[in-house]
PDB file of C-alpha atoms in Angstrom:
ATOM      1  CA  MET A  16      -6.283  17.361  22.402  1.00  0.00           C
ATOM      2  CA  GLY A  17      -8.572  15.339  24.683  1.00  0.00           C
ATOM      3  CA  PHE A  18      -8.618  11.568  25.122  1.00  0.00           C
ATOM      4  CA  GLU A  19     -11.680  11.126  22.892  1.00  0.00           C
ATOM      5  CA  GLU A  20     -10.151  13.265  20.175  1.00  0.00           C
ATOM      6  CA  ALA A  21      -6.919  11.257  20.366  1.00  0.00           C
ATOM      7  CA  LEU A  22      -8.862   8.004  19.948  1.00  0.00           C
ATOM      8  CA  LEU A  23     -10.590   9.499  16.931  1.00  0.00           C
ATOM      9  CA  ARG A  24      -7.232  10.317  15.350  1.00  0.00           C
ATOM     10  CA  VAL A  25      -5.976   6.785  16.064  1.00  0.00           C
ATOM     11  CA  ALA A  26      -9.100   5.412  14.378  1.00  0.00           C
ATOM     12  CA  GLN A  27      -8.400   7.583  11.335  1.00  0.00           C
ATOM     13  CA  TRP A  28      -4.779   6.408  11.274  1.00  0.00           C
ATOM     14  CA  VAL A  29      -5.924   2.765  11.385  1.00  0.00           C
ATOM     15  CA  ASP A  30      -8.547   3.456   8.711  1.00  0.00           C
ATOM     16  CA  LEU A  31      -6.115   5.106   6.298  1.00  0.00           C
ATOM     17  CA  GLY A  32      -3.304   2.614   6.848  1.00  0.00           C
ATOM     18  CA  ALA A  33      -5.597  -0.409   6.510  1.00  0.00           C
ATOM     19  CA  VAL A  34      -7.101   0.873   3.252  1.00  0.00           C
ATOM     20  CA  LEU A  35      -3.628   1.473   1.806  1.00  0.00           C
ATOM     21  CA  ILE A  36      -2.553  -2.061   2.786  1.00  0.00           C
ATOM     22  CA  ALA A  37      -5.724  -3.710   1.422  1.00  0.00           C
ATOM     23  CA  ALA A  38      -5.558  -1.833  -1.885  1.00  0.00           C
ATOM     24  CA  GLY A  39      -1.779  -2.099  -2.080  1.00  0.00           C
ATOM     25  CA  ALA A  40      -1.927  -5.870  -1.609  1.00  0.00           C
ATOM     26  CA  GLY A  41      -4.149  -6.031  -4.676  1.00  0.00           C
ATOM     27  CA  ILE A  42      -1.784  -3.863  -6.710  1.00  0.00           C
ATOM     28  CA  PHE A  43       1.122  -6.012  -5.532  1.00  0.00           C
ATOM     29  CA  PHE A  44      -0.607  -9.204  -6.631  1.00  0.00           C
ATOM     30  CA  LEU A  45      -1.740  -7.923 -10.029  1.00  0.00           C
ATOM     31  CA  VAL A  46       1.360  -5.924 -10.980  1.00  0.00           C
ATOM     32  CA  VAL A  47       4.274  -7.438  -9.039  1.00  0.00           C
ATOM     33  CA  TRP A  48       3.491 -11.049  -8.122  1.00  0.00           C
ATOM     34  CA  LYS A  49       1.840 -11.976 -11.417  1.00  0.00           C
ATOM     35  CA  GLY A  50       4.080  -9.686 -13.474  1.00  0.00           C
ATOM     36  CA  SER A  51       7.278 -11.229 -12.117  1.00  0.00           C
ATOM     37  CA  SER A  52       6.198 -14.836 -12.705  1.00  0.00           C
ATOM     38  CA  THR A  53       8.358 -15.556 -15.767  1.00  0.00           C
ATOM     39  CA  SER A  54       8.448 -19.265 -14.906  1.00  0.00           C
ATOM     40  CA  PRO A  55       6.048 -21.389 -12.813  1.00  0.00           C
ATOM     41  CA  ARG A  56       6.617 -21.144  -9.077  1.00  0.00           C
ATOM     42  CA  PRO A  57       6.203 -24.212  -6.864  1.00  0.00           C
ATOM     43  CA  ASP A  58       2.533 -24.902  -6.173  1.00  0.00           C
ATOM     44  CA  SER A  59       3.131 -24.714  -2.431  1.00  0.00           C
ATOM     45  CA  VAL A  60       4.525 -21.178  -2.817  1.00  0.00           C
ATOM     46  CA  GLU A  61       1.525 -19.988  -4.846  1.00  0.00           C
ATOM     47  CA  ALA A  62      -0.944 -21.585  -2.459  1.00  0.00           C
ATOM     48  CA  MET A  63       0.767 -20.165   0.639  1.00  0.00           C
ATOM     49  CA  PHE A  64       0.986 -16.687  -0.886  1.00  0.00           C
ATOM     50  CA  MET A  65      -2.681 -16.539  -1.882  1.00  0.00           C
ATOM     51  CA  SER A  66      -3.888 -17.961   1.411  1.00  0.00           C
ATOM     52  CA  ARG A  67      -1.965 -15.299   3.334  1.00  0.00           C
ATOM     53  CA  TRP A  68      -2.992 -12.652   0.781  1.00  0.00           C
ATOM     54  CA  ARG A  69      -6.670 -13.279   1.313  1.00  0.00           C
ATOM     55  CA  ARG A  70      -6.264 -13.285   5.089  1.00  0.00           C
ATOM     56  CA  MET A  71      -4.361  -9.989   5.038  1.00  0.00           C
ATOM     57  CA  VAL A  72      -6.918  -8.277   2.809  1.00  0.00           C
ATOM     58  CA  ILE A  73      -9.815  -9.449   4.999  1.00  0.00           C
ATOM     59  CA  VAL A  74      -8.116  -8.261   8.217  1.00  0.00           C
ATOM     60  CA  SER A  75      -7.131  -4.924   6.626  1.00  0.00           C
ATOM     61  CA  TRP A  76     -10.641  -4.338   5.286  1.00  0.00           C
ATOM     62  CA  ILE A  77     -12.262  -5.117   8.644  1.00  0.00           C
ATOM     63  CA  ALA A  78      -9.782  -2.793  10.387  1.00  0.00           C
ATOM     64  CA  ALA A  79     -10.569  -0.032   7.875  1.00  0.00           C
ATOM     65  CA  VAL A  80     -14.325  -0.433   8.382  1.00  0.00           C
ATOM     66  CA  LEU A  81     -14.001  -0.416  12.187  1.00  0.00           C
ATOM     67  CA  GLY A  82     -11.692   2.592  11.986  1.00  0.00           C
ATOM     68  CA  SER A  83     -14.257   4.430   9.852  1.00  0.00           C
ATOM     69  CA  MET A  84     -17.159   3.942  12.254  1.00  0.00           C
ATOM     70  CA  PRO A  85     -16.080   6.547  14.860  1.00  0.00           C
ATOM     71  CA  LEU A  86     -15.357   9.009  12.044  1.00  0.00           C
ATOM     72  CA  VAL A  87     -18.904   8.655  10.701  1.00  0.00           C
ATOM     73  CA  ILE A  88     -20.412   9.097  14.164  1.00  0.00           C
ATOM     74  CA  ARG A  89     -18.353  12.199  14.943  1.00  0.00           C
ATOM     75  CA  ALA A  90     -18.240  13.656  11.422  1.00  0.00           C
ATOM     76  CA  ASP A  91     -18.954  17.347  10.869  1.00  0.00           C
ATOM     77  CA  SER A  92     -20.152  16.376   7.377  1.00  0.00           C
ATOM     78  CA  PRO A  93     -21.814  12.934   7.808  1.00  0.00           C
ATOM     79  CA  GLY A  94     -22.706  12.778   4.130  1.00  0.00           C
ATOM     80  CA  LYS A  95     -19.058  12.759   3.070  1.00  0.00           C
ATOM     81  CA  GLU A  96     -18.035  10.241   5.725  1.00  0.00           C
ATOM     82  CA  GLY A  97     -21.049   8.098   4.873  1.00  0.00           C
ATOM     83  CA  LEU A  98     -19.965   8.087   1.226  1.00  0.00           C
ATOM     84  CA  ARG A  99     -16.476   7.010   2.261  1.00  0.00           C
ATOM     85  CA  LEU A 100     -17.846   4.199   4.422  1.00  0.00           C
ATOM     86  CA  GLY A 101     -20.181   3.088   1.621  1.00  0.00           C
ATOM     87  CA  LEU A 102     -17.310   2.940  -0.869  1.00  0.00           C
ATOM     88  CA  LEU A 103     -15.232   1.031   1.671  1.00  0.00           C
ATOM     89  CA  LEU A 104     -17.972  -1.526   2.363  1.00  0.00           C
ATOM     90  CA  ILE A 105     -18.987  -2.092  -1.264  1.00  0.00           C
ATOM     91  CA  GLY A 106     -15.439  -1.982  -2.603  1.00  0.00           C
ATOM     92  CA  GLY A 107     -14.129  -4.367   0.048  1.00  0.00           C
ATOM     93  CA  LEU A 108     -16.903  -6.925  -0.363  1.00  0.00           C
ATOM     94  CA  THR A 109     -16.602  -6.865  -4.153  1.00  0.00           C
ATOM     95  CA  TRP A 110     -12.810  -7.105  -3.881  1.00  0.00           C
ATOM     96  CA  LEU A 111     -13.055 -10.234  -1.724  1.00  0.00           C
ATOM     97  CA  VAL A 112     -15.601 -11.913  -4.002  1.00  0.00           C
ATOM     98  CA  ALA A 113     -14.409 -10.854  -7.460  1.00  0.00           C
ATOM     99  CA  GLY A 114     -10.775 -10.021  -6.727  1.00  0.00           C
ATOM    100  CA  PRO A 115      -7.719 -12.303  -6.766  1.00  0.00           C
ATOM    101  CA  GLY A 116      -8.732 -13.939  -3.478  1.00  0.00           C
ATOM    102  CA  GLY A 117     -11.980 -15.084  -5.048  1.00  0.00           C
ATOM    103  CA  TRP A 118     -10.882 -16.310  -8.456  1.00  0.00           C
ATOM    104  CA  SER A 119      -7.314 -17.481  -7.926  1.00  0.00           C
ATOM    105  CA  PRO A 120      -6.971 -21.269  -8.283  1.00  0.00           C
ATOM    106  CA  ALA A 121      -4.237 -21.077  -5.635  1.00  0.00           C
ATOM    107  CA  VAL A 122      -6.976 -20.288  -3.099  1.00  0.00           C
ATOM    108  CA  ARG A 123      -9.694 -22.560  -4.421  1.00  0.00           C
ATOM    109  CA  HIS A 124      -7.402 -25.596  -4.698  1.00  0.00           C
ATOM    110  CA  SER A 125      -4.841 -24.804  -2.003  1.00  0.00           C
ATOM    111  CA  SER A 126      -5.650 -28.006  -0.132  1.00  0.00           C
ATOM    112  CA  ASP A 127      -4.999 -30.161  -3.204  1.00  0.00           C
ATOM    113  CA  PRO A 128      -1.746 -29.382  -5.082  1.00  0.00           C
ATOM    114  CA  ALA A 129      -2.817 -31.504  -8.060  1.00  0.00           C
ATOM    115  CA  LYS A 130      -6.053 -29.547  -8.482  1.00  0.00           C
ATOM    116  CA  HIS A 131      -4.120 -26.325  -7.964  1.00  0.00           C
ATOM    117  CA  ALA A 132      -1.688 -27.215 -10.768  1.00  0.00           C
ATOM    118  CA  ARG A 133      -4.522 -28.076 -13.179  1.00  0.00           C
ATOM    119  CA  GLY A 134      -6.405 -24.925 -12.227  1.00  0.00           C
ATOM    120  CA  ARG A 135      -3.421 -22.682 -12.724  1.00  0.00           C
ATOM    121  CA  GLN A 136      -2.820 -24.046 -16.223  1.00  0.00           C
ATOM    122  CA  GLY A 137      -6.338 -23.868 -17.610  1.00  0.00           C
ATOM    123  CA  ASP A 138      -8.559 -21.712 -15.454  1.00  0.00           C
ATOM    124  CA  PRO A 139      -8.904 -18.316 -17.194  1.00  0.00           C
ATOM    125  CA  VAL A 140     -10.300 -15.432 -15.198  1.00  0.00           C
ATOM    126  CA  PRO A 141     -13.606 -14.150 -16.627  1.00  0.00           C
ATOM    127  CA  LEU A 142     -13.507 -10.607 -17.991  1.00  0.00           C
ATOM    128  CA  LEU A 143     -16.376  -9.662 -15.678  1.00  0.00           C
ATOM    129  CA  SER A 144     -14.300 -10.690 -12.660  1.00  0.00           C
ATOM    130  CA  TRP A 145     -11.424  -8.513 -13.854  1.00  0.00           C
ATOM    131  CA  MET A 146     -13.782  -5.557 -14.342  1.00  0.00           C
ATOM    132  CA  LEU A 147     -15.350  -6.020 -10.909  1.00  0.00           C
ATOM    133  CA  ALA A 148     -11.922  -6.372  -9.311  1.00  0.00           C
ATOM    134  CA  VAL A 149     -10.668  -3.144 -10.906  1.00  0.00           C
ATOM    135  CA  GLY A 150     -13.877  -1.367  -9.885  1.00  0.00           C
ATOM    136  CA  ALA A 151     -13.579  -2.621  -6.314  1.00  0.00           C
ATOM    137  CA  LEU A 152      -9.933  -1.568  -6.124  1.00  0.00           C
ATOM    138  CA  SER A 153     -10.891   1.884  -7.444  1.00  0.00           C
ATOM    139  CA  ALA A 154     -13.613   2.192  -4.768  1.00  0.00           C
ATOM    140  CA  LEU A 155     -11.109   1.363  -2.015  1.00  0.00           C
ATOM    141  CA  LEU A 156      -8.646   3.944  -3.323  1.00  0.00           C
ATOM    142  CA  LEU A 157     -11.352   6.585  -3.748  1.00  0.00           C
ATOM    143  CA  SER A 158     -12.451   6.032  -0.145  1.00  0.00           C
ATOM    144  CA  ALA A 159      -8.878   6.853   0.912  1.00  0.00           C
ATOM    145  CA  ALA A 160      -8.727   9.891  -1.386  1.00  0.00           C
ATOM    146  CA  LEU A 161     -11.878  11.248   0.278  1.00  0.00           C
ATOM    147  CA  SER A 162     -10.355  10.963   3.742  1.00  0.00           C
ATOM    148  CA  GLY A 163      -9.372  14.614   3.677  1.00  0.00           C
ATOM    149  CA  HIS A 164      -6.690  15.042   1.009  1.00  0.00           C
ATOM    150  CA  ALA A 165      -9.187  16.670  -1.337  1.00  0.00           C
ATOM    151  CA  ARG A 166     -10.778  18.964   1.219  1.00  0.00           C
ATOM    152  CA  GLY A 167     -12.718  22.005   0.075  1.00  0.00           C
ATOM    153  CA  SER A 168     -11.022  24.339  -2.374  1.00  0.00           C
ATOM    154  CA  SER A 169     -11.779  26.357  -5.452  1.00  0.00           C
ATOM    155  CA  LEU A 170     -10.645  23.437  -7.645  1.00  0.00           C
ATOM    156  CA  PRO A 171     -12.329  20.334  -6.141  1.00  0.00           C
ATOM    157  CA  PHE A 172     -12.091  18.074  -9.215  1.00  0.00           C
ATOM    158  CA  PRO A 173      -8.359  18.418  -9.980  1.00  0.00           C
ATOM    159  CA  ASN A 174      -7.612  18.213  -6.255  1.00  0.00           C
ATOM    160  CA  LEU A 175      -9.597  14.979  -5.961  1.00  0.00           C
ATOM    161  CA  LEU A 176      -7.841  13.576  -9.022  1.00  0.00           C
ATOM    162  CA  VAL A 177      -4.442  14.463  -7.577  1.00  0.00           C
ATOM    163  CA  ALA A 178      -5.470  12.954  -4.215  1.00  0.00           C
ATOM    164  CA  LEU A 179      -6.500   9.733  -5.997  1.00  0.00           C
ATOM    165  CA  ILE A 180      -3.126   9.576  -7.757  1.00  0.00           C
ATOM    166  CA  HIS A 181      -1.405  10.243  -4.423  1.00  0.00           C
ATOM    167  CA  VAL A 182      -3.180   7.476  -2.490  1.00  0.00           C
ATOM    168  CA  THR A 183      -2.868   5.009  -5.398  1.00  0.00           C
ATOM    169  CA  ALA A 184       0.896   5.528  -5.498  1.00  0.00           C
ATOM    170  CA  ALA A 185       1.062   5.362  -1.677  1.00  0.00           C
ATOM    171  CA  ALA A 186      -0.928   2.112  -1.699  1.00  0.00           C
ATOM    172  CA  ALA A 187       1.357   0.606  -4.341  1.00  0.00           C
ATOM    173  CA  TRP A 188       4.395   1.486  -2.226  1.00  0.00           C
ATOM    174  CA  VAL A 189       3.113   0.866   1.312  1.00  0.00           C
ATOM    175  CA  GLY A 190       1.024  -2.184   0.400  1.00  0.00           C
ATOM    176  CA  GLY A 191       3.906  -3.528  -1.645  1.00  0.00           C
ATOM    177  CA  LEU A 192       6.370  -3.270   1.228  1.00  0.00           C
ATOM    178  CA  VAL A 193       3.934  -4.971   3.617  1.00  0.00           C
ATOM    179  CA  SER A 194       3.184  -7.648   1.009  1.00  0.00           C
ATOM    180  CA  LEU A 195       6.887  -8.389   0.567  1.00  0.00           C
ATOM    181  CA  VAL A 196       7.422  -8.892   4.305  1.00  0.00           C
ATOM    182  CA  ALA A 197       4.085 -10.511   5.214  1.00  0.00           C
ATOM    183  CA  LEU A 198       3.337 -12.496   2.039  1.00  0.00           C
ATOM    184  CA  ALA A 199       6.225 -13.077  -0.372  1.00  0.00           C
ATOM    185  CA  PHE A 200       8.918 -13.892   2.221  1.00  0.00           C
ATOM    186  CA  PRO A 201       6.770 -16.317   4.272  1.00  0.00           C
ATOM    187  CA  ALA A 202       5.422 -18.008   1.120  1.00  0.00           C
ATOM    188  CA  MET A 203       8.972 -19.078   0.235  1.00  0.00           C
ATOM    189  CA  ARG A 204      10.299 -19.933   3.697  1.00  0.00           C
ATOM    190  CA  ASP A 205      10.111 -23.721   3.085  1.00  0.00           C
ATOM    191  CA  GLN A 206      12.364 -23.457   0.022  1.00  0.00           C
ATOM    192  CA  ALA A 207      16.108 -24.011   0.159  1.00  0.00           C
ATOM    193  CA  GLU A 208      18.072 -20.802   0.803  1.00  0.00           C
ATOM    194  CA  THR A 209      19.417 -20.459  -2.742  1.00  0.00           C
ATOM    195  CA  ASP A 210      16.040 -21.350  -4.275  1.00  0.00           C
ATOM    196  CA  ARG A 211      14.327 -18.840  -2.006  1.00  0.00           C
ATOM    197  CA  ALA A 212      16.661 -16.087  -3.176  1.00  0.00           C
ATOM    198  CA  ALA A 213      16.160 -17.088  -6.821  1.00  0.00           C
ATOM    199  CA  LEU A 214      12.374 -16.959  -6.423  1.00  0.00           C
ATOM    200  CA  LEU A 215      12.475 -13.613  -4.627  1.00  0.00           C
ATOM    201  CA  VAL A 216      14.817 -11.786  -7.025  1.00  0.00           C
ATOM    202  CA  PRO A 217      12.254 -11.220  -9.826  1.00  0.00           C
ATOM    203  CA  VAL A 218       9.613 -10.220  -7.249  1.00  0.00           C
ATOM    204  CA  VAL A 219      11.940  -7.730  -5.553  1.00  0.00           C
ATOM    205  CA  ALA A 220      13.184  -6.375  -8.886  1.00  0.00           C
ATOM    206  CA  ARG A 221       9.635  -5.910 -10.177  1.00  0.00           C
ATOM    207  CA  PHE A 222       8.494  -4.212  -6.985  1.00  0.00           C
ATOM    208  CA  SER A 223      11.570  -1.978  -7.007  1.00  0.00           C
ATOM    209  CA  ASP A 224      10.620  -0.712 -10.475  1.00  0.00           C
ATOM    210  CA  VAL A 225       7.020  -0.124  -9.376  1.00  0.00           C
ATOM    211  CA  ALA A 226       8.226   1.660  -6.224  1.00  0.00           C
ATOM    212  CA  VAL A 227      10.333   4.098  -8.248  1.00  0.00           C
ATOM    213  CA  TRP A 228       7.275   5.205 -10.253  1.00  0.00           C
ATOM    214  CA  ALA A 229       5.139   5.248  -7.100  1.00  0.00           C
ATOM    215  CA  VAL A 230       7.611   7.526  -5.310  1.00  0.00           C
ATOM    216  CA  PHE A 231       7.728   9.838  -8.337  1.00  0.00           C
ATOM    217  CA  ALA A 232       3.910  10.060  -8.314  1.00  0.00           C
ATOM    218  CA  ILE A 233       3.832  10.625  -4.531  1.00  0.00           C
ATOM    219  CA  VAL A 234       6.372  13.456  -4.715  1.00  0.00           C
ATOM    220  CA  ALA A 235       4.726  15.113  -7.748  1.00  0.00           C
ATOM    221  CA  SER A 236       1.166  14.907  -6.393  1.00  0.00           C
ATOM    222  CA  GLY A 237       2.319  15.837  -2.881  1.00  0.00           C
ATOM    223  CA  THR A 238       4.128  18.913  -4.205  1.00  0.00           C
ATOM    224  CA  TYR A 239       0.990  20.035  -6.040  1.00  0.00           C
ATOM    225  CA  SER A 240      -1.194  19.508  -2.958  1.00  0.00           C
ATOM    226  CA  ALA A 241       1.281  21.309  -0.700  1.00  0.00           C
ATOM    227  CA  TRP A 242       1.334  24.303  -3.021  1.00  0.00           C
ATOM    228  CA  MET A 243      -2.471  24.416  -3.212  1.00  0.00           C
ATOM    229  CA  GLU A 244      -2.780  24.237   0.589  1.00  0.00           C
ATOM    230  CA  ILE A 245       0.121  26.459   1.708  1.00  0.00           C
ATOM    231  CA  ARG A 246       0.675  28.936  -1.169  1.00  0.00           C
ATOM    232  CA  GLY A 247       3.806  30.575   0.153  1.00  0.00           C
ATOM    233  CA  LEU A 248       7.118  29.911   1.920  1.00  0.00           C
ATOM    234  CA  HIS A 249       6.235  32.245   4.799  1.00  0.00           C
ATOM    235  CA  ALA A 250       3.177  30.126   5.695  1.00  0.00           C
ATOM    236  CA  VAL A 251       5.390  27.049   6.059  1.00  0.00           C
ATOM    237  CA  THR A 252       7.020  28.396   9.220  1.00  0.00           C
ATOM    238  CA  ALA A 253       4.281  30.822  10.295  1.00  0.00           C
ATOM    239  CA  SER A 254       1.469  28.272  10.654  1.00  0.00           C
ATOM    240  CA  THR A 255       0.881  25.073  12.591  1.00  0.00           C
ATOM    241  CA  TYR A 256      -0.077  23.402   9.327  1.00  0.00           C
ATOM    242  CA  GLY A 257       3.268  24.336   7.777  1.00  0.00           C
ATOM    243  CA  LEU A 258       5.265  23.106  10.777  1.00  0.00           C
ATOM    244  CA  VAL A 259       3.479  19.738  10.808  1.00  0.00           C
ATOM    245  CA  PHE A 260       4.064  19.541   7.052  1.00  0.00           C
ATOM    246  CA  LEU A 261       7.800  20.070   7.665  1.00  0.00           C
ATOM    247  CA  ALA A 262       7.741  17.305  10.299  1.00  0.00           C
ATOM    248  CA  LYS A 263       6.064  14.978   7.815  1.00  0.00           C
ATOM    249  CA  LEU A 264       8.670  15.874   5.205  1.00  0.00           C
ATOM    250  CA  ALA A 265      11.467  15.209   7.707  1.00  0.00           C
ATOM    251  CA  ALA A 266      10.022  11.738   8.397  1.00  0.00           C
ATOM    252  CA  PHE A 267       9.544  11.048   4.695  1.00  0.00           C
ATOM    253  CA  VAL A 268      13.136  11.790   3.650  1.00  0.00           C
ATOM    254  CA  PRO A 269      14.630   8.790   5.540  1.00  0.00           C
ATOM    255  CA  VAL A 270      11.982   6.568   3.933  1.00  0.00           C
ATOM    256  CA  LEU A 271      13.171   7.754   0.521  1.00  0.00           C
ATOM    257  CA  ALA A 272      16.767   7.122   1.560  1.00  0.00           C
ATOM    258  CA  LEU A 273      15.988   3.555   2.648  1.00  0.00           C
ATOM    259  CA  GLY A 274      14.135   2.960  -0.595  1.00  0.00           C
ATOM    260  CA  GLY A 275      17.182   4.170  -2.493  1.00  0.00           C
ATOM    261  CA  VAL A 276      19.457   1.852  -0.495  1.00  0.00           C
ATOM    262  CA  ASN A 277      17.209  -1.116  -1.253  1.00  0.00           C
ATOM    263  CA  ASN A 278      17.014  -0.224  -4.944  1.00  0.00           C
ATOM    264  CA  ARG A 279      20.665   0.588  -5.573  1.00  0.00           C
ATOM    265  CA  TRP A 280      22.472  -1.693  -3.109  1.00  0.00           C
ATOM    266  CA  THR A 281      20.354  -4.412  -1.454  1.00  0.00           C
ATOM    267  CA  LYS A 282      18.646  -5.573  -4.662  1.00  0.00           C
ATOM    268  CA  PRO A 283      21.953  -5.958  -6.593  1.00  0.00           C
ATOM    269  CA  ARG A 284      23.414  -7.820  -3.601  1.00  0.00           C
ATOM    270  CA  LEU A 285      20.477 -10.241  -3.691  1.00  0.00           C
ATOM    271  CA  MET A 286      21.058 -10.760  -7.417  1.00  0.00           C
ATOM    272  CA  ARG A 287      24.727 -11.545  -6.743  1.00  0.00           C
ATOM    273  CA  ALA A 288      23.627 -14.043  -4.115  1.00  0.00           C
ATOM    274  CA  VAL A 289      21.589 -15.897  -6.728  1.00  0.00           C
ATOM    275  CA  ARG A 290      24.698 -16.123  -8.900  1.00  0.00           C
ATOM    276  CA  GLY A 291      26.667 -17.494  -5.939  1.00  0.00           C
ATOM    277  CA  GLN A 292      28.736 -14.317  -5.473  1.00  0.00           C
ATOM    278  CA  ALA A 293      27.269 -13.433  -2.051  1.00  0.00           C
ATOM    279  CA  ALA A 294      25.591 -15.147   0.879  1.00  0.00           C
ATOM    280  CA  ALA A 295      21.892 -15.560   0.090  1.00  0.00           C
ATOM    281  CA  GLY A 296      20.786 -15.856   3.715  1.00  0.00           C
ATOM    282  CA  SER A 297      22.433 -12.632   4.889  1.00  0.00           C
ATOM    283  CA  SER A 298      21.151 -10.748   1.830  1.00  0.00           C
ATOM    284  CA  LEU A 299      17.573 -11.848   2.499  1.00  0.00           C
ATOM    285  CA  ARG A 300      17.798 -10.974   6.199  1.00  0.00           C
ATOM    286  CA  LEU A 301      19.218  -7.525   5.426  1.00  0.00           C
ATOM    287  CA  LEU A 302      16.503  -6.830   2.872  1.00  0.00           C
ATOM    288  CA  ARG A 303      13.770  -7.871   5.290  1.00  0.00           C
ATOM    289  CA  ARG A 304      15.154  -5.705   8.112  1.00  0.00           C
ATOM    290  CA  LEU A 305      15.469  -2.631   5.887  1.00  0.00           C
ATOM    291  CA  ILE A 306      11.919  -3.097   4.612  1.00  0.00           C
ATOM    292  CA  ALA A 307      10.625  -3.465   8.187  1.00  0.00           C
ATOM    293  CA  LEU A 308      12.374  -0.203   9.141  1.00  0.00           C
ATOM    294  CA  GLU A 309      10.902   1.463   6.064  1.00  0.00           C
ATOM    295  CA  ILE A 310       7.392   0.340   7.076  1.00  0.00           C
ATOM    296  CA  ALA A 311       7.902   1.672  10.626  1.00  0.00           C
ATOM    297  CA  LEU A 312       8.912   5.096   9.282  1.00  0.00           C
ATOM    298  CA  ILE A 313       5.945   5.116   6.910  1.00  0.00           C
ATOM    299  CA  ALA A 314       3.650   4.483   9.893  1.00  0.00           C
ATOM    300  CA  VAL A 315       5.034   7.696  11.430  1.00  0.00           C
ATOM    301  CA  VAL A 316       4.442   9.560   8.147  1.00  0.00           C
ATOM    302  CA  LEU A 317       0.830   8.341   8.091  1.00  0.00           C
ATOM    303  CA  GLY A 318       0.367   9.497  11.684  1.00  0.00           C
ATOM    304  CA  LEU A 319       1.576  12.991  10.777  1.00  0.00           C
ATOM    305  CA  THR A 320      -0.670  12.919   7.702  1.00  0.00           C
ATOM    306  CA  VAL A 321      -3.709  12.241   9.906  1.00  0.00           C
ATOM    307  CA  PHE A 322      -2.697  15.123  12.188  1.00  0.00           C
ATOM    308  CA  LEU A 323      -2.237  17.365   9.148  1.00  0.00           C
ATOM    309  CA  LEU A 324      -5.727  16.584   7.882  1.00  0.00           C
ATOM    310  CA  GLN A 325      -7.252  18.033  11.065  1.00  0.00           C
ATOM    311  CA  LEU A 326      -5.639  21.439  10.505  1.00  0.00           C
ATOM    312  CA  SER A 327      -6.902  24.191   8.247  1.00  0.00           C
ATOM    313  CA  PRO A 328      -4.435  24.839   5.382  1.00  0.00           C
ATOM    314  CA  PRO A 329      -3.098  28.416   5.243  1.00  0.00           C
ATOM    315  CA  ALA A 330      -4.554  28.833   1.749  1.00  0.00           C
ATOM    316  CA  LEU A 331      -8.055  28.232   3.195  1.00  0.00           C
ATOM    317  CA  ALA A 332      -7.495  30.020   6.480  1.00  0.00           C
ATOM    318  CA  GLY A 333      -6.280  33.287   5.023  1.00  0.00           C
ATOM    319  CA  GLY A 334      -2.631  32.527   5.658  1.00  0.00           C
ATOM    320  CA  SER A 335      -2.802  31.446   9.292  1.00  0.00           C
ATOM    321  CA  SER A 336      -3.873  28.455  11.335  1.00  0.00           C
TER     322      SER A 336
END
């Protein structure tokens, strides 16, 4: 692999990761942050979260667009890459205007807590904004699904549908982990230690439930895609594609293990901290470190995914690579 080809792969890695973070941040806000708000959070927490949320989505979207440019220039099929870039541009712009960053009172009134409080109580989101936001989120996810997961086969539609399910679940998981570390934790850093733990528990618990379903969808859709692309145990070890797939699987297993530790051990420990049965500070620090390690391992998995997308699957290459 030459230097130019390596840069192209890095651009694709940045593109895919940034799209997953941008879309996942939206899923996190709509499903986890809003869904876990059983009682009003302090206005400063809401304002800080939404301000950081908007900044992260903008940076991720710009990174995805810049990462897509070299792929369009060097594409073997410029029409497909052009479609991906178009979906990314339109979806991202619509997401910023009509999505949570555009209509949340926490953003519009972040400089005035009194206005923010009034806005949060009586500022309903128009149905059109919801529809545009969902459409924009779908465009972002479809742009990721077209990045190579649904490459040519005899069953393009089901493969594209499975790829869309796969990237949606990956975005919910990856974007959720990044949102926890980069948005939810910092938004509550000015709160007292016990209050911070109490505010984070419902968010962590909600995300943990979402992550379980996301992992199930990732494994199910990934198993289907692997079968469609490999079609035999012999091809797993007899082809470059199969060996890279095994490497990706080996990197993915520790991620699953860390997710299980967070779900079955770290989350209950945080809940005990809220009840005064454990140290809140140490529980929060442990959770943050484990999530950071999980994100680092996922970055490796995404790198192997990009490498995998450049290889011809054994099912398409007549059983060899």
